[in-house]
Coordinates of C-alpha atoms in Angstrom, one line a residue:
Chain A
M1 CA 10.6 -4.8 40.5
S2 CA 11.0 -2.1 38.3
R3 CA 11.5 0.2 41.3
L4 CA 13.9 -2.1 42.3
R5 CA 16.1 -1.9 38.9
V6 CA 16.0 1.6 38.9
L7 CA 17.4 1.0 42.7
L8 CA 19.7 -1.0 41.2
E9 CA 21.2 1.4 38.6
A10 CA 20.8 4.3 41.1
F11 CA 23.6 1.8 43.2
R12 CA 25.0 1.1 39.9
G13 CA 25.7 5.3 39.6
R14 CA 25.0 4.1 36.4
V15 CA 25.1 7.9 34.4
T16 CA 21.6 9.1 32.9
L17 CA 22.8 12.2 31.3
K18 CA 21.7 13.5 28.0
E19 CA 24.7 14.4 25.8
Y20 CA 22.1 15.6 23.8
P21 CA 22.7 18.6 22.0
F22 CA 26.4 17.5 20.8
K23 CA 24.8 14.2 19.7
T24 CA 22.3 13.2 17.8
L25 CA 19.1 11.6 18.4
S26 CA 16.7 10.1 16.4
A27 CA 13.1 10.7 17.1
P28 CA 10.8 7.9 18.6
E29 CA 8.2 5.1 16.2
G30 CA 5.3 7.3 14.7
F31 CA 6.8 11.2 15.8
R32 CA 5.0 13.2 13.2
G33 CA 7.7 15.9 12.2
L34 CA 8.4 18.0 9.8
P35 CA 6.3 17.6 7.1
R36 CA 8.1 18.3 3.5
V37 CA 6.4 18.6 -0.2
D38 CA 8.1 16.7 -3.0
A39 CA 8.4 19.9 -5.6
D40 CA 8.0 16.8 -8.7
E41 CA 5.1 15.9 -7.5
C42 CA 2.8 18.4 -5.7
I43 CA 0.3 19.9 -8.6
G44 CA -0.7 22.6 -7.1
C45 CA -4.0 21.8 -6.7
G46 CA -4.6 23.0 -3.2
A47 CA -5.9 20.5 -1.2
C48 CA -3.2 20.6 1.5
T49 CA -4.0 24.9 2.1
L50 CA -7.4 23.3 2.6
I51 CA -7.3 21.2 4.7
C52 CA -4.9 23.3 7.1
P53 CA -6.1 23.8 10.9
S54 CA -3.4 26.6 11.1
H55 CA -2.8 27.9 7.3
A56 CA 0.9 27.0 8.0
L57 CA 0.2 25.9 3.7
R58 CA -0.7 28.6 0.9
L59 CA -1.0 28.9 -2.4
V60 CA -0.7 33.1 -3.5
E61 CA -0.4 33.8 -7.1
E62 CA 2.8 35.6 -7.4
D63 CA 2.7 37.8 -10.8
G64 CA 0.9 35.3 -12.8
V65 CA 2.9 32.1 -11.0
L66 CA 1.4 30.2 -8.3
V67 CA 3.5 29.3 -5.4
L68 CA 2.7 26.6 -2.6
K69 CA 4.1 28.5 0.5
H70 CA 4.6 26.7 3.8
F71 CA 5.7 29.0 5.8
V72 CA 7.0 26.3 9.2
N73 CA 7.1 29.3 12.0
R74 CA 3.3 28.1 12.4
C75 CA 3.0 24.2 11.7
I76 CA 1.9 22.1 13.7
F77 CA 3.2 19.1 12.4
C78 CA -0.7 17.5 12.2
A79 CA 0.1 15.8 9.0
M80 CA -3.3 15.9 7.6
C81 CA -2.0 17.8 4.4
A82 CA 0.1 14.3 4.2
D83 CA -3.4 12.9 4.4
V84 CA -5.2 14.7 2.3
C85 CA -2.6 15.0 -0.9
P86 CA -4.1 13.2 -3.8
Q87 CA -0.6 13.0 -4.7
Q88 CA 1.0 11.4 -2.2
A89 CA 3.5 14.7 -2.8
I90 CA 3.9 15.4 1.3
V91 CA 6.0 13.1 2.7
V92 CA 6.3 13.5 6.9
T93 CA 9.7 13.3 7.7
K94 CA 11.4 13.4 11.5
D95 CA 12.6 16.2 11.6
Y96 CA 13.2 18.4 14.5
E97 CA 15.7 20.6 14.7
L98 CA 14.4 23.0 13.3
A99 CA 15.6 26.4 15.7
A100 CA 15.9 29.3 13.2
L101 CA 18.2 32.8 14.1
E102 CA 16.6 33.9 11.0
Q103 CA 12.2 34.3 9.6
S104 CA 13.6 33.3 6.0
E105 CA 15.5 30.1 7.5
L106 CA 11.7 29.1 8.3
E107 CA 10.1 29.3 4.8
A108 CA 9.7 26.9 1.8
S109 CA 7.9 27.1 -1.5
I110 CA 7.1 25.9 -5.0
A111 CA 6.7 27.8 -7.8
H112 CA 3.6 26.5 -10.7
V113 CA 3.0 27.6 -13.8
M114 CA -0.2 28.6 -14.0
A115 CA -3.0 28.2 -17.0
E116 CA -4.9 30.6 -19.3
C117 CA -7.4 30.6 -20.0
R118 CA -9.1 30.1 -23.3
E119 CA -11.4 32.7 -23.3
C120 CA -10.4 35.5 -21.2
S121 CA -6.7 34.9 -21.3
R122 CA -7.0 35.1 -17.1
R123 CA -4.5 32.7 -15.1
F124 CA -6.6 30.5 -13.2
A125 CA -4.8 27.7 -12.0
S126 CA -1.7 25.3 -12.1
E127 CA -1.3 23.4 -15.5
K128 CA -0.6 19.6 -13.7
T129 CA -3.8 20.0 -11.4
L130 CA -5.7 19.8 -15.1
E131 CA -2.7 17.6 -16.3
K132 CA -4.4 15.4 -13.2
V133 CA -8.0 17.0 -14.3
K134 CA -7.5 15.2 -17.2
E135 CA -6.3 12.1 -16.9
I136 CA -8.4 11.8 -14.9
L137 CA -12.1 12.6 -16.4
G138 CA -10.1 11.8 -20.5
D139 CA -10.9 15.5 -23.0
Q140 CA -13.9 17.8 -20.8
P141 CA -15.4 20.3 -22.7
Y142 CA -15.2 22.7 -20.6
L143 CA -11.6 22.6 -19.6
Y144 CA -9.2 25.3 -19.9
L145 CA -12.1 28.2 -19.0
C146 CA -11.5 29.7 -16.1
P147 CA -14.8 29.4 -13.5
D148 CA -16.5 32.3 -15.5
C149 CA -16.3 31.4 -19.1
R150 CA -17.0 27.8 -17.5
R151 CA -20.8 29.4 -16.1
K152 CA -21.1 31.5 -19.0
F153 CA -20.4 29.3 -21.7
F154 CA -22.6 26.1 -19.5
I155 CA -25.5 28.8 -18.8
A156 CA -25.1 29.1 -23.0
A157 CA -25.1 25.4 -23.4
L158 CA -28.2 25.1 -20.6
T159 CA -30.1 27.5 -22.0
M160 CA -29.5 27.2 -26.6
G161 CA -33.1 27.5 -28.1
R162 CA -35.1 27.6 -25.7
R163 CA -35.7 31.8 -25.7
Chain B
M1 CA 25.6 34.6 17.4
L2 CA 25.3 34.8 20.3
G3 CA 29.1 34.4 21.3
R4 CA 28.9 38.5 21.6
L5 CA 26.9 37.5 25.2
R6 CA 29.4 36.6 27.4
K7 CA 28.4 35.6 30.3
S8 CA 26.2 32.1 30.6
L9 CA 22.6 32.7 29.1
W10 CA 20.0 32.8 32.2
V11 CA 15.9 32.1 31.2
Y12 CA 13.3 33.8 32.4
H13 CA 10.3 31.3 31.1
L14 CA 7.1 34.4 30.3
N15 CA 4.2 33.2 29.5
T16 CA 2.1 34.7 27.5
G17 CA -1.1 32.9 26.8
G18 CA 0.1 29.6 26.1
C19 CA -1.7 26.4 26.7
N20 CA 0.9 25.0 28.5
G21 CA 2.0 22.6 26.3
C22 CA 5.1 23.9 25.9
D23 CA 6.0 25.0 29.7
I24 CA 5.8 21.6 30.2
E25 CA 8.3 20.0 27.4
I26 CA 10.6 23.6 29.1
L27 CA 10.4 22.3 32.4
A28 CA 11.2 18.5 30.4
A29 CA 14.1 20.0 29.3
L30 CA 15.4 22.4 32.4
S31 CA 15.5 18.5 34.0
P32 CA 18.9 17.0 35.4
F33 CA 18.0 14.2 32.9
Y34 CA 19.4 17.1 29.5
D35 CA 20.9 19.0 32.5
P36 CA 21.4 22.7 30.2
E37 CA 23.1 23.9 33.1
R38 CA 26.5 22.8 31.6
L39 CA 25.3 24.9 29.1
G40 CA 25.0 27.5 31.1
V41 CA 21.5 27.7 30.8
K42 CA 20.0 29.1 34.3
L43 CA 16.0 29.5 35.3
V44 CA 15.8 32.7 36.9
E45 CA 13.5 34.3 39.0
S46 CA 12.8 37.7 38.1
P47 CA 13.0 39.9 34.6
R48 CA 15.7 41.9 35.8
H49 CA 18.4 39.1 35.8
A50 CA 17.1 37.4 32.4
D51 CA 19.7 37.8 29.6
A52 CA 17.0 35.6 27.7
F53 CA 12.4 35.6 27.8
V54 CA 11.9 32.2 27.0
M55 CA 7.6 33.3 25.6
T56 CA 5.1 30.7 24.8
G57 CA 2.1 31.4 24.1
P58 CA 0.6 33.7 20.6
V59 CA 0.5 37.0 22.6
T60 CA -3.2 37.3 23.8
H61 CA -4.9 40.5 24.5
Q62 CA -5.8 39.9 28.0
C63 CA -1.3 38.8 29.0
L64 CA -0.3 42.1 26.4
P65 CA 0.1 44.9 30.1
R66 CA 1.4 42.8 31.8
V67 CA 3.7 41.2 28.8
I68 CA 4.7 44.6 28.7
Q69 CA 5.9 45.5 31.6
A70 CA 7.6 42.5 32.4
F71 CA 9.9 43.6 29.3
R72 CA 10.2 47.1 30.4
A73 CA 11.4 46.2 33.4
G74 CA 13.8 43.7 31.6
R75 CA 14.3 44.5 28.2
P76 CA 16.9 41.5 27.8
P77 CA 18.9 41.3 24.6
I78 CA 17.0 37.9 23.6
I79 CA 14.8 36.6 22.8
I80 CA 13.2 32.5 22.6
A81 CA 10.0 31.9 20.9
V82 CA 8.9 29.0 21.9
G83 CA 6.6 26.6 19.7
A84 CA 4.2 27.2 16.8
C85 CA 1.8 30.1 18.8
A86 CA 5.3 31.7 19.4
C87 CA 7.0 31.9 16.2
G88 CA 3.9 33.0 14.3
G89 CA 0.5 33.1 16.2
G90 CA 0.4 29.1 15.7
I91 CA -3.6 28.2 15.1
W92 CA -4.7 31.7 16.9
H93 CA -2.7 33.4 14.3
D94 CA -6.7 35.3 13.4
S95 CA -8.8 35.2 15.9
S96 CA -9.5 38.3 17.1
A97 CA -8.2 37.9 20.6
V98 CA -4.8 37.3 20.2
L99 CA -1.4 39.7 19.1
G100 CA 0.2 36.4 16.8
G101 CA 2.9 36.0 17.8
V102 CA 6.7 37.5 18.6
E103 CA 7.0 39.7 15.8
P104 CA 3.5 41.7 16.1
L105 CA 4.6 41.7 19.8
M106 CA 8.1 43.0 18.6
R107 CA 6.7 46.1 16.6
T108 CA 4.4 47.3 19.5
L109 CA 7.3 47.1 21.9
L110 CA 9.7 48.9 19.1
E111 CA 6.5 51.3 18.8
L112 CA 6.2 51.7 22.7
G113 CA 9.9 53.2 23.3
V114 CA 10.9 49.3 24.9
Y115 CA 13.2 48.8 22.7
K116 CA 15.6 51.3 20.3
R117 CA 16.1 48.6 17.8
K118 CA 15.5 44.9 17.5
P119 CA 16.5 42.2 20.0
V120 CA 17.7 39.5 18.2
V121 CA 14.7 36.6 18.3
L122 CA 15.3 33.2 18.2
R123 CA 12.3 30.9 17.3
I124 CA 12.0 27.2 17.8
P125 CA 9.2 26.2 16.3
G126 CA 6.3 22.4 16.8
C127 CA 3.3 22.4 18.3
P128 CA 4.7 21.1 21.4
P129 CA 9.0 21.4 20.6
R130 CA 10.7 18.0 22.1
P131 CA 12.6 18.8 24.9
H132 CA 15.9 18.5 22.3
A133 CA 14.7 20.5 19.7
I134 CA 14.6 23.4 21.9
L135 CA 18.3 22.1 23.5
H136 CA 19.2 22.2 20.2
G137 CA 17.7 25.4 19.3
I138 CA 19.5 27.4 22.4
A139 CA 23.3 25.3 21.8
L140 CA 23.4 26.3 17.7
A141 CA 22.2 29.4 19.2
L142 CA 25.2 29.5 21.3
G143 CA 27.3 28.3 18.8
A144 CA 27.5 24.8 20.7
V145 CA 26.3 23.3 17.6
T146 CA 25.9 23.2 14.1
R147 CA 23.4 22.8 11.3
R148 CA 21.6 20.0 11.2
S149 CA 19.0 19.6 8.8
T150 CA 17.3 22.5 7.3
V151 CA 13.3 23.2 6.7
R152 CA 14.6 23.4 2.7
S153 CA 16.4 20.6 0.8
V154 CA 19.6 21.0 -0.9
E155 CA 17.8 20.3 -4.3
E156 CA 15.4 23.3 -3.2
E157 CA 18.0 25.2 -3.4
A158 CA 20.1 24.7 -6.0
E159 CA 16.9 24.3 -8.4
K160 CA 15.7 27.7 -7.2
P161 CA 17.1 30.4 -9.4
A162 CA 15.6 28.0 -12.0
R163 CA 11.6 28.5 -10.2
Q164 CA 12.6 31.6 -10.7
R165 CA 12.4 32.0 -14.0
I166 CA 9.6 30.4 -14.7

């Protein structure tokens, strides 16, 4: 039946050529295009950078600022980052027309203010991440300490009075 | 950008160790359904006839000598990197068996003296990119269409100076 329809269309002389580059065509349902990170929602926890198979999303520290970098060149559009994001800050769009002649056109970044350790004043995580942890767990004694100081203080608290 | 090219763009398809996903999408883009020959894009059989190399794959060490041979023969002024692997290494970017995309290949070719200066590189990301994305990329490079979407949002571009101050 479908073959007959194809034959009929061929006899009718209908043009099947898509006028694509000059007219926009939307992607089909369920298509995974460019994942966009909402800068206001993102807390800089780095969950997306851990799951990203091609390390297209990276969290790097630059001059005391935590920067989430999206290197779209390498992105394979698997949308796993959108699945693991605790804030649902990553939205998978249907954008696919991403061709670029300049490398800089394919890079996006989000900067986060970093929190300082209260003991050694080392910068260790974004302030928004600590706010989120505080929101979930309430006030924690070791929350504003860097991992090294936290370990030191915890061991000191454990061994107190046992010497 | 490629307006300086005074003839139709003839492309040579060069698989640099890809998985065939992007190659199939390139063939889909070359089908009569989209007919890229109305843009002047034609697939040629020899690297010597080509104005552009369409490369797919992360440039594996196995295929590197052949790739260099093809570049020596053709020396195209334009390179079209199709797919995540060719653009930036893809999921193989930290593998020991690959060179890692078009940028390290360019450095190698400049070191070997195949090129005197950097050729034009068009990057089409995607794993694999849709045939539409490939066509749009070529039409964009030829100046036939304007850019419709960007990686950075408009707000992000406006806010960027403010963020850099933090």
